[in-house]
Coordinates of C-alpha atoms in Angstrom, one line a residue:
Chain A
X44 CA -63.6 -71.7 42.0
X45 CA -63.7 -73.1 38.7
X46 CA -61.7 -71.2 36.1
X47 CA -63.6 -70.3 32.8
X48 CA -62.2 -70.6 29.7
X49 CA -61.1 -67.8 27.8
X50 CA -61.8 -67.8 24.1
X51 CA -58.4 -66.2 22.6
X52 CA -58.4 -64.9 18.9
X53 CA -55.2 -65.1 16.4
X54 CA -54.6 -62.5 13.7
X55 CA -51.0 -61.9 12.2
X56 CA -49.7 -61.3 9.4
X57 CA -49.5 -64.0 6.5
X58 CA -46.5 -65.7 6.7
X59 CA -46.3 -65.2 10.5
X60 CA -46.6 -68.5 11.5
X61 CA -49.6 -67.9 13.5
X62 CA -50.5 -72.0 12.0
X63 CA -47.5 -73.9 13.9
X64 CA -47.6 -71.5 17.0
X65 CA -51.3 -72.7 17.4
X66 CA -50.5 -76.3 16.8
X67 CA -47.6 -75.9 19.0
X68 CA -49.7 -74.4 21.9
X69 CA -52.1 -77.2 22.0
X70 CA -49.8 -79.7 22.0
X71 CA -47.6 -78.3 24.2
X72 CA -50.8 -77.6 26.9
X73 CA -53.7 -79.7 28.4
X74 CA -55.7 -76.2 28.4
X75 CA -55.9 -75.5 24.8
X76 CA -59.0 -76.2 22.3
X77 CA -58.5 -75.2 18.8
X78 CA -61.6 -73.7 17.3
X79 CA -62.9 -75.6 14.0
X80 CA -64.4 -73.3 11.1
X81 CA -67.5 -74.2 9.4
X82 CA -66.7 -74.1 5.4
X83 CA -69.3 -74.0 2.4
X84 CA -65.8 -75.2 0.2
X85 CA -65.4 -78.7 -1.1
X86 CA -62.8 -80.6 1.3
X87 CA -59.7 -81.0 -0.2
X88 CA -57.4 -84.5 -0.4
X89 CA -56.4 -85.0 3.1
X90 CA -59.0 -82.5 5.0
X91 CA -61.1 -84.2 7.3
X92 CA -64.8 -83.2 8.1
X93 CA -64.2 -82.3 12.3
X94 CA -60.6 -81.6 12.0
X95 CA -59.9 -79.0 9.4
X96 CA -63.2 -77.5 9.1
X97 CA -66.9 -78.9 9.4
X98 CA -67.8 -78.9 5.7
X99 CA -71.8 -78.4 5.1
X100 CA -74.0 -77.6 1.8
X101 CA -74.7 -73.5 1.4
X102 CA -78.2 -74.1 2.5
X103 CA -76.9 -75.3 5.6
X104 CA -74.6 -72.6 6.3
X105 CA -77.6 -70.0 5.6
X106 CA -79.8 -71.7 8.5
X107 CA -77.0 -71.6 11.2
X108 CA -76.5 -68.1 9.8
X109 CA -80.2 -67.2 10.4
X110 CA -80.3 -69.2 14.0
X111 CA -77.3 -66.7 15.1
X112 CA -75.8 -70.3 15.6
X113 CA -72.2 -68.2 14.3
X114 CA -70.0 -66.5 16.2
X115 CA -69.2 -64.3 12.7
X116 CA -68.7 -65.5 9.2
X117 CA -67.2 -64.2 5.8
X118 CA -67.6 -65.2 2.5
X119 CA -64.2 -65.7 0.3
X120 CA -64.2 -66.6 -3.4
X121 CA -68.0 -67.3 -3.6
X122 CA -67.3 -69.7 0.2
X123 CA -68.7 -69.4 3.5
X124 CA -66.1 -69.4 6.3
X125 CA -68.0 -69.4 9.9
X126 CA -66.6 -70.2 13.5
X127 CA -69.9 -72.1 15.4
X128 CA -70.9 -70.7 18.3
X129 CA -71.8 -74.1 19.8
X130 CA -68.4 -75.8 19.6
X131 CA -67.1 -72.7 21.1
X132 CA -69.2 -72.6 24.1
X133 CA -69.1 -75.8 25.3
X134 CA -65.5 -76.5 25.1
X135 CA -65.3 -72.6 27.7
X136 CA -67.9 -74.5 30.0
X137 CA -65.3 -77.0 30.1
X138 CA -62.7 -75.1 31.1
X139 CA -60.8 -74.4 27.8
X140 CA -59.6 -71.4 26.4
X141 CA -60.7 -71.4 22.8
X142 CA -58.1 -70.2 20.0
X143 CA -59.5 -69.2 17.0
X144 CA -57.5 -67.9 13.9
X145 CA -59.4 -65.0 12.1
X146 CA -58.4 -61.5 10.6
X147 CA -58.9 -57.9 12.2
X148 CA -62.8 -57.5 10.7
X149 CA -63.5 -60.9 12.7
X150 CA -61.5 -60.4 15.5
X151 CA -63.6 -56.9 15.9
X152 CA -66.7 -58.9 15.8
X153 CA -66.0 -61.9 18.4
X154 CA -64.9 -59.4 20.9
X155 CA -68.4 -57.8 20.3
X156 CA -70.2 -61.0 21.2
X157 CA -67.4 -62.2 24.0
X158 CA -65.9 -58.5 25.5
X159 CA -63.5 -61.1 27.6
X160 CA -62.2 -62.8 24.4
X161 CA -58.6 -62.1 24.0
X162 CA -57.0 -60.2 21.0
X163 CA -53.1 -61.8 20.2
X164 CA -51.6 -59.8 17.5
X165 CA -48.7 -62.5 15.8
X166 CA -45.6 -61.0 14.2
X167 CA -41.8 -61.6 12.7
X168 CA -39.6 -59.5 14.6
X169 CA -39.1 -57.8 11.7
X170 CA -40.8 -56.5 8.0
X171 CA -37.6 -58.3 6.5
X172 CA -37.8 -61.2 8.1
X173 CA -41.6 -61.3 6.9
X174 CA -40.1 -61.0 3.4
X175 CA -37.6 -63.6 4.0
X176 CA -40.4 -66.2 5.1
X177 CA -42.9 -65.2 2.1
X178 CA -40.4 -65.9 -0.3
X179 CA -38.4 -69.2 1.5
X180 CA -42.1 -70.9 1.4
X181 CA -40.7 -71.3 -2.8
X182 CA -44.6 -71.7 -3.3
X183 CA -45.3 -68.2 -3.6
X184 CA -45.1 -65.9 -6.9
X185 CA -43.4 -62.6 -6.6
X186 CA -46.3 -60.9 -7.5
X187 CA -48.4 -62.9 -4.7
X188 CA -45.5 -61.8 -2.1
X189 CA -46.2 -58.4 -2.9
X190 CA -49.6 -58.7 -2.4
X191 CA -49.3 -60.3 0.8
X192 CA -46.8 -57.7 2.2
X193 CA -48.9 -54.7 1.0
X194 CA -52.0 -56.8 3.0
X195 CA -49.5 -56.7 6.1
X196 CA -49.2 -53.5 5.5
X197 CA -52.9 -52.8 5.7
X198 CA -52.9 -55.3 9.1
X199 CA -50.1 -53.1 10.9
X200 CA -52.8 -50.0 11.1
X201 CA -54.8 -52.4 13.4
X202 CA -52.7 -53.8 15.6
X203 CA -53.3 -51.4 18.5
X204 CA -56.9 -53.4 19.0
X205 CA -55.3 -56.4 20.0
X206 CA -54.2 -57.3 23.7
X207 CA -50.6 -58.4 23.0
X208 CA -48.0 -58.3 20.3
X209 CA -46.8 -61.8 20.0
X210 CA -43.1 -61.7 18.7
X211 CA -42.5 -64.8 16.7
X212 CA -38.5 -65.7 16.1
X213 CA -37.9 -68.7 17.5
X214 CA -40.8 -70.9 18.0
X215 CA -40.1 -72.7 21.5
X216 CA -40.0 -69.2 23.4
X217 CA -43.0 -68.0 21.2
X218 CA -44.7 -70.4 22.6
X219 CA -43.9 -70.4 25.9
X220 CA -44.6 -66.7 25.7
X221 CA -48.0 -66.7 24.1
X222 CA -49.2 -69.2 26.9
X223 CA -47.9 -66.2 29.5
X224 CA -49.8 -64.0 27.7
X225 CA -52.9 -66.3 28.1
X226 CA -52.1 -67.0 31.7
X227 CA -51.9 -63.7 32.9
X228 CA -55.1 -62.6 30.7
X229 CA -57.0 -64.8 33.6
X230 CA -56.2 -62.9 36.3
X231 CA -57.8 -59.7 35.2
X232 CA -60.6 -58.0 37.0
X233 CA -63.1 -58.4 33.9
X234 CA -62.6 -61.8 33.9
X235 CA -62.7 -63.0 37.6
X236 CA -66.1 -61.4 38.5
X237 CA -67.2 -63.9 40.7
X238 CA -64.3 -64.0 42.7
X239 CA -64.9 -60.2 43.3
X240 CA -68.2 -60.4 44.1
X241 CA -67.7 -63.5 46.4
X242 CA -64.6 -61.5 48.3
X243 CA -67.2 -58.1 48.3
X244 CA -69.8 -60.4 50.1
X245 CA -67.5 -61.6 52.6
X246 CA -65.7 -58.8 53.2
X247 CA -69.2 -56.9 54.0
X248 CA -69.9 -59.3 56.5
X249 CA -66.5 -58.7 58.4
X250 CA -67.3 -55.1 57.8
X251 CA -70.7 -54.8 59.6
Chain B
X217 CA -34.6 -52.6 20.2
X218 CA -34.0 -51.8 23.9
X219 CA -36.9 -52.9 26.6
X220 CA -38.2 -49.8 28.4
X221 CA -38.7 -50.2 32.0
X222 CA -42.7 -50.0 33.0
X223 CA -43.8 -48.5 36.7
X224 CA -45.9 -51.2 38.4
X225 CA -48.3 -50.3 41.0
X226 CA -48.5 -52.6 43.6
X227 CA -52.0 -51.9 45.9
X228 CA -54.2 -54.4 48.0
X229 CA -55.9 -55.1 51.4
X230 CA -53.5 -54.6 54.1
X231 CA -52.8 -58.2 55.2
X232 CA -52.5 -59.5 52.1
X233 CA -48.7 -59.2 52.0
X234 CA -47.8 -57.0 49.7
X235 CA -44.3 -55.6 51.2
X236 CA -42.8 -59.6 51.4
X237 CA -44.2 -59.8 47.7
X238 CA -42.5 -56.7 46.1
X239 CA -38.8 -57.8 48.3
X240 CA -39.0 -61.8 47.0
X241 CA -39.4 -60.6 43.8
X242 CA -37.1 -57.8 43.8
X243 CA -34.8 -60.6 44.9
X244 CA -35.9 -63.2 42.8
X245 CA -35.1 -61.4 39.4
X246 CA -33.1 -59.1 38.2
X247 CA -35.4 -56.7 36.3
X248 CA -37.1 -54.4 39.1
X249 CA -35.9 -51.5 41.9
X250 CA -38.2 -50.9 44.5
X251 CA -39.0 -47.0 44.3
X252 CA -38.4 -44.9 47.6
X253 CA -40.7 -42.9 48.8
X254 CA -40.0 -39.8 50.9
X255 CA -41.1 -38.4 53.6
X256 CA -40.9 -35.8 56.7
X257 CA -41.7 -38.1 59.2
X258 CA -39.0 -39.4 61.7
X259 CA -36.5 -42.3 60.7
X260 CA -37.6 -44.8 63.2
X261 CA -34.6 -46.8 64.8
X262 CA -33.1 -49.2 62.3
X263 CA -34.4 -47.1 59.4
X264 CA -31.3 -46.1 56.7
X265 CA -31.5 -42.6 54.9
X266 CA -32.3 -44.1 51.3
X267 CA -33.3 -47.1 51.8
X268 CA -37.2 -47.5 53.5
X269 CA -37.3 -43.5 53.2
X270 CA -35.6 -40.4 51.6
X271 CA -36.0 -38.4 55.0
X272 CA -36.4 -34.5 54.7
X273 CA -37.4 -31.5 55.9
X274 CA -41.0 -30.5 55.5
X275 CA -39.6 -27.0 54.0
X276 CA -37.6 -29.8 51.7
X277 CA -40.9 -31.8 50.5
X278 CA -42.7 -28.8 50.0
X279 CA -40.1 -27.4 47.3
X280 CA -40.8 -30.6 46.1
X281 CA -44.1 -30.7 45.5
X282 CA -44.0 -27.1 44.2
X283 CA -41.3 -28.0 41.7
X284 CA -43.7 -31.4 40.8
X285 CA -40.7 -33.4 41.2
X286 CA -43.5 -35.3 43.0
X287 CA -45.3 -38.5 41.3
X288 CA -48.3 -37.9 43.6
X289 CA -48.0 -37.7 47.9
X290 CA -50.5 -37.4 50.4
X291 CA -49.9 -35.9 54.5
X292 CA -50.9 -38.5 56.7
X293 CA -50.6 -38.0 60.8
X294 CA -49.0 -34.6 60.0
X295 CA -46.5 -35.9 57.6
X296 CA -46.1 -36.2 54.2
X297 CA -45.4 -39.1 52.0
X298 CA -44.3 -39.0 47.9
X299 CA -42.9 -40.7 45.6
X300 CA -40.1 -38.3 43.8
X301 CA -40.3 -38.7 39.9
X302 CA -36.9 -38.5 39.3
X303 CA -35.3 -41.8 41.0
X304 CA -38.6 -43.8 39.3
X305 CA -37.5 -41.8 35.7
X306 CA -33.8 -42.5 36.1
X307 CA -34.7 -46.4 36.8
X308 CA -37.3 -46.5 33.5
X309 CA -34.6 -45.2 31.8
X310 CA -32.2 -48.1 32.7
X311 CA -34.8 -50.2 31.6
X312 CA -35.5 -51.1 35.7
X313 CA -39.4 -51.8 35.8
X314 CA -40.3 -49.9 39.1
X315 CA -42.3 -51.4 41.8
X316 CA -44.3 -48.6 43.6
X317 CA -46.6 -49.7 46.3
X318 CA -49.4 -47.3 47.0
X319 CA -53.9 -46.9 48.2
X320 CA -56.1 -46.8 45.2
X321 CA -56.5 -42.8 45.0
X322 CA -52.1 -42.5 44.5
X323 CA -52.6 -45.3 42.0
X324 CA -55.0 -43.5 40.1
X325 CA -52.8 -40.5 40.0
X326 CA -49.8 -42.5 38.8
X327 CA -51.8 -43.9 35.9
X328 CA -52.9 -40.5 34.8
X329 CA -49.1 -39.2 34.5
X330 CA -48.2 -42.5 33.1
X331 CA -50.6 -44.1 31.1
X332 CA -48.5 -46.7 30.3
X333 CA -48.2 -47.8 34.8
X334 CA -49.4 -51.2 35.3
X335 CA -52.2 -51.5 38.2
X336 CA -51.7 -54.6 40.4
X337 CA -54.3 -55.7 43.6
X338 CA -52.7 -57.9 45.6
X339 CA -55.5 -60.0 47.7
X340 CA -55.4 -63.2 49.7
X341 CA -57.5 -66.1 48.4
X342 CA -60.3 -65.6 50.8
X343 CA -61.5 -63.2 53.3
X344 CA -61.8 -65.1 56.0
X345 CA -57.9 -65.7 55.1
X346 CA -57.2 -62.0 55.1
X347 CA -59.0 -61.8 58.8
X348 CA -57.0 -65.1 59.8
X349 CA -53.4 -63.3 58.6
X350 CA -54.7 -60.2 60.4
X351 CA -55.5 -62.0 63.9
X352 CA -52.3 -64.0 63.1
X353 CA -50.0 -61.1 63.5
X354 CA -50.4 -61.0 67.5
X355 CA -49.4 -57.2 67.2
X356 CA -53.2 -55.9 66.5
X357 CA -56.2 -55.4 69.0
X358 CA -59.7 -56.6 67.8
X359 CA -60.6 -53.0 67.2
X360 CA -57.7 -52.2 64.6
X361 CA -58.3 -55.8 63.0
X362 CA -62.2 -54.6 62.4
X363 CA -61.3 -51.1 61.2
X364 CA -58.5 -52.9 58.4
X365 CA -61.4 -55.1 57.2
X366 CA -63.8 -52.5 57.5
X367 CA -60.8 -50.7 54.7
X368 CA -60.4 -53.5 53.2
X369 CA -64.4 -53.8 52.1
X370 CA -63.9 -50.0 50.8
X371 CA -60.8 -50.8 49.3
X372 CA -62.3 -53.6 47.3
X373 CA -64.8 -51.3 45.7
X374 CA -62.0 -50.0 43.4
X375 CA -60.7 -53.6 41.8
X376 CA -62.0 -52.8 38.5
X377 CA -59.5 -50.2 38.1
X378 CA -56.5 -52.7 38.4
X379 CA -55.0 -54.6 35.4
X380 CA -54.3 -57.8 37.2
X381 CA -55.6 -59.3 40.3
X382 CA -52.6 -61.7 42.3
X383 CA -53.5 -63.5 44.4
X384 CA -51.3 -63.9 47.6
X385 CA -51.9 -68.2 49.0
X386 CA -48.4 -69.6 48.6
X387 CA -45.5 -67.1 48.4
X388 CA -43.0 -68.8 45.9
X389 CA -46.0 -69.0 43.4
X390 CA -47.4 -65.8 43.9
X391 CA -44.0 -64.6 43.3
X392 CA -43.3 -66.2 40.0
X393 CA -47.0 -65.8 38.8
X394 CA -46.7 -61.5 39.7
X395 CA -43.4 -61.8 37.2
X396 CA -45.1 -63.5 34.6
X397 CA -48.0 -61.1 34.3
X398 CA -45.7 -58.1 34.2
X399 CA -43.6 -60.1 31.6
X400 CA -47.1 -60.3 29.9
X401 CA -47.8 -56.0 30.1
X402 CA -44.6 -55.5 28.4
X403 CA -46.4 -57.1 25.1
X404 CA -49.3 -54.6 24.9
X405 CA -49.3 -52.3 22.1
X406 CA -49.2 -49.6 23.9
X407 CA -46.4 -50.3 25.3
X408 CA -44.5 -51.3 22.0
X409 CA -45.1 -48.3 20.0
X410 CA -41.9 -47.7 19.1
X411 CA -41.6 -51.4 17.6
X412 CA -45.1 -51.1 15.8
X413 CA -43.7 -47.7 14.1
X414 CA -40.7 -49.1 13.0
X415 CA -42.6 -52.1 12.0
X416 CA -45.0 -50.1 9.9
X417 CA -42.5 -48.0 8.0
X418 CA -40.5 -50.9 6.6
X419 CA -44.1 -52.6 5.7
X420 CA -44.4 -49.9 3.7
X421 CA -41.1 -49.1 2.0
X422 CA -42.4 -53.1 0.6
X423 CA -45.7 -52.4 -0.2
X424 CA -44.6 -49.1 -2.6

């Protein structure tokens, strides 16, 4: 039987490293398709149309927005952010579990539309260490760190939605862990229904 | 932070090799005790006091059961069979994830007393396999082999109420595949509650 790809969904706190762990995962693994966003935001130097995000014109992302052709969409600083359904899709006909990197509101919305997706929760092991990494980046303004760990803060109360707690410390085993996770979320009963139904049948059969 | 021990419920189609299962890994790793159950049947020859059984007195088990020093227990051809709470408690404690192997309607009392028990149905990869490993055995007469598939159909009925589905084809596999998804339950928020707490009240201390 053929397995079906699982479309998995990323939240974390900022600053988790939820970025290189997804990177890392598709590298590290044939079985991995990385979801690309559909932006209404100008690409920046270095962004490619396909890779980053698919970049199209407001009018654009309205239509696909009427069509239901989006999975769920926000808009930040006067930009559309939107994962497209289509992309999505195909690549879990193919076989590919689908990651996706989204906060708690959007997470709560694809598992709406896809009640198998899976919920990962990313995390430092600790609120210090959380610190630590906000303020090593050297990019960040204290008052933007504060900011960001209040926001965490605000994340925490959700994490009891998600499916797994995903401990980030050292990035190897975080890996290796998080594909675990995703390899034992395919041998649940919700998402082998076809392979219950097919042993049911069979087993009937004997049965009679 | 100290890893709590979680009960794991081991059910499935008799056939399916459950008992070989629970000792490889048991013997594979060194994370899980096998929980004894007790009972007032007979030790049968070759049977140690302790190990396959606790033997008692049926006075003995129903003190027992009166005390609710019982996880759940059932009679069965005039005997009765439990699981005593306090060996599986003690093991939790030591951080020993428990293997328990039990029908359905024990597994569903287990979970209610602890919510946090992870629900595992072994099955083989087909049912014309289970019928084959069945038949195999030499020891069974056709009528037995049609009354364990005509259990197995029933048995089947309650899947949805398992966490994980393992499937039983090549031993070593099956072995290493059962660890990893009870390396995976230990992730769920639910079972990390002490972690999120902590993790909330120094997220907070920053955001104030």
């Amino acid at each position: 039987m053929k397995r079906k790809g699982i479309l998995i969904v990323v939240s974390g706190f900022s600053g988790a490293g939820k970025g290189t762990l997804m990177k890392q995962l598709v590298h590290s693994y044939d079985n991995y398709a990385l979801s690309v966003s559909m932006t209404t935001r100008k690409p920046r130097p270095g962004e490619t149309e396909g890779k980053e995000y698919f970049f199209v014109k407001k009018e654009d992302f309205e239509r696909k927005i009427k069509e239901e052709g989006l999975i769920e969409y926000a808009s930040y600083c006067d930009n559309y952010y939107g994962t497209p359904k289509e992309y999505v899709e195909k690549q879990l006909e193919k076989g590919k579990d689908v990651i996706l990197e989204i906060e708690i509101q959007g997470a709560l919305k694809v598992k709406k539309q896809f009640p198998t997706a899976l919920l990962l929760f990313v995390m430092p092991p600790s609120a210090e260490e959380l610190k630590k990494r906000l303020e090593g980046r050297g990019t960040e303004t204290p008052e933007v760190i504060e900011k960001r760990l209040k926001r965490a803060a605000q994340e925490a109360e959700g994490i009891e939605n998600y499916d797994f707690i995903v401990i980030n410390d050292k990035l190897d085993e975080c890996v290796q862990e998080m594909h675990g996770l995703i390899t034992a979320a395919h041998e649940t009963p919700a998402r082998n229904q076809e392979l219950i139904s097919k042993m049911r049948k069979e087993l009937e059969v004997f049965a009679n």
